[in-house]
Amino acid sequence: MQDFAHLFSDSVAAWLRGRGDFRFQRYERHYLAGRSAAQDAGSFDLERSNEQYAATCRRKSSYLAVMVDSKVFKRLMPFLIVLWGGSLLLPTIGKSQPVAAGVVLLGIFVALRIKARKGSARGRQQTVAR
């Protein structure tokens, strides 16, 4: 019976050749770091090293989870959603009531300028107080 596991990108053979999702390179860095540390301190225990690697892999969050949990993402997504919704809504309202849409936009821009000036004035006061 032939082993066709080497044909699959997620097989152990492919993983050991370093193909796929970079799991092998991560494991190899961990293994080499453990070996170099063990040469200084004594003997290297492969089983303990593998258990430590498995524990660190379980603890690590995925890159997507880290990105979604970041402050930049949390501030950027509502802005993009409002921008997208506004870009769909503004032409419709502008056709039916152009004066009202213009007044609302002008009010939004003025409010944003006032908020920005208050924020910059507050920042200058904090730097002077220090």
Coordinates of C-alpha atoms in Angstrom, one line a residue:
M1 CA 0.0 0.0 0.0
Q2 CA 1.4 3.4 -0.9
D3 CA 1.4 6.4 1.3
F4 CA -0.1 9.4 -0.4
A5 CA 0.2 11.8 2.6
H6 CA 3.0 13.7 0.9
L7 CA 0.4 15.0 -1.6
F8 CA -1.5 16.9 1.0
S9 CA -0.3 20.3 2.0
D10 CA -1.2 19.8 5.6
S11 CA 0.4 16.3 6.0
V12 CA 3.3 15.7 8.4
A13 CA 5.7 15.1 5.5
A14 CA 4.8 18.5 4.0
W15 CA 5.1 20.1 7.4
L16 CA 8.5 18.6 7.9
R17 CA 9.7 19.8 4.5
G18 CA 8.6 23.3 5.7
R19 CA 5.7 23.7 3.2
G20 CA 2.4 25.1 4.3
D21 CA 1.6 27.7 6.9
F22 CA 5.0 28.3 8.5
R23 CA 4.4 26.0 11.5
F24 CA 7.6 24.2 10.9
Q25 CA 9.7 27.4 10.9
R26 CA 8.1 28.4 14.2
Y27 CA 8.8 25.0 15.7
E28 CA 12.4 25.0 14.4
R29 CA 13.1 28.4 16.0
H30 CA 11.7 27.1 19.3
Y31 CA 13.7 23.9 19.1
L32 CA 17.0 25.7 18.2
A33 CA 16.5 28.2 21.0
G34 CA 15.9 25.4 23.4
R35 CA 19.0 23.5 22.2
S36 CA 21.2 26.5 22.5
A37 CA 19.9 27.3 26.0
A38 CA 20.4 23.6 27.1
Q39 CA 24.0 23.5 25.9
D40 CA 24.8 26.3 28.3
A41 CA 22.8 24.8 31.2
G42 CA 23.1 21.0 30.7
S43 CA 21.1 18.4 28.8
F44 CA 18.3 19.1 26.4
D45 CA 14.9 17.3 27.0
L46 CA 13.0 17.1 23.7
E47 CA 9.8 15.9 25.3
R48 CA 9.7 18.9 27.7
S49 CA 10.6 21.2 24.9
N50 CA 7.6 19.9 22.8
E51 CA 5.3 20.3 25.8
Q52 CA 6.4 23.9 26.2
Y53 CA 5.9 24.5 22.5
A54 CA 2.4 23.1 22.6
A55 CA 1.6 25.3 25.6
T56 CA 2.8 28.4 23.9
C57 CA 0.8 27.6 20.8
R58 CA -2.3 27.2 22.9
R59 CA -1.7 30.5 24.6
K60 CA -1.0 32.6 21.5
S61 CA -4.0 34.3 20.0
S62 CA -4.4 34.2 16.2
Y63 CA -3.3 37.3 14.3
L64 CA -6.8 38.0 13.3
A65 CA -8.0 38.0 16.9
V66 CA -5.2 40.3 17.9
M67 CA -6.0 42.7 15.1
V68 CA -9.7 42.8 15.8
D69 CA -9.0 43.5 19.5
S70 CA -6.6 46.4 18.7
K71 CA -7.6 50.0 19.4
V72 CA -7.0 51.1 15.9
F73 CA -9.4 48.5 14.5
K74 CA -12.1 49.4 17.1
R75 CA -11.8 53.1 16.2
L76 CA -11.5 52.6 12.4
M77 CA -14.4 50.2 11.9
P78 CA -17.2 52.5 13.2
F79 CA -15.8 55.3 11.1
L80 CA -15.7 53.2 8.0
I81 CA -19.3 51.9 8.6
V82 CA -20.6 55.4 9.1
L83 CA -18.7 56.6 6.0
W84 CA -20.1 53.8 3.9
G85 CA -23.7 54.3 5.2
G86 CA -23.4 58.0 4.6
S87 CA -22.1 57.6 1.1
L88 CA -25.2 55.5 0.3
L89 CA -27.6 57.8 2.2
L90 CA -26.3 61.2 1.2
P91 CA -27.1 61.0 -2.6
T92 CA -30.6 59.9 -1.9
I93 CA -31.3 62.7 0.6
G94 CA -29.4 65.2 -1.6
K95 CA -31.8 64.6 -4.5
S96 CA -35.0 65.0 -2.5
Q97 CA -33.9 67.7 0.0
P98 CA -30.6 69.3 -1.1
V99 CA -30.8 72.3 1.3
A100 CA -31.4 70.1 4.3
A101 CA -28.6 67.8 3.4
G102 CA -26.3 70.8 2.9
V103 CA -27.2 72.2 6.3
V104 CA -26.6 68.9 8.0
L105 CA -23.2 68.4 6.4
L106 CA -22.2 72.0 7.3
G107 CA -23.3 71.4 10.9
I108 CA -21.3 68.1 11.0
F109 CA -18.1 69.8 9.7
V110 CA -18.5 72.7 12.1
A111 CA -18.9 70.3 15.0
L112 CA -15.8 68.4 14.0
R113 CA -13.7 71.6 13.8
I114 CA -14.9 72.7 17.2
K115 CA -14.1 69.3 18.7
A116 CA -10.7 69.3 17.1
R117 CA -9.9 72.8 18.4
K118 CA -11.0 71.9 21.9
G119 CA -8.9 68.7 21.8
S120 CA -5.8 70.6 20.6
A121 CA -6.4 73.4 23.3
R122 CA -6.7 70.7 25.9
G123 CA -3.5 69.1 24.7
R124 CA -1.7 72.4 24.9
Q125 CA -3.0 73.0 28.4
Q126 CA -1.7 69.6 29.5
T127 CA 1.8 70.2 28.1
V128 CA 2.0 73.6 29.8
A129 CA 0.8 72.2 33.2
R130 CA 3.6 69.5 33.1

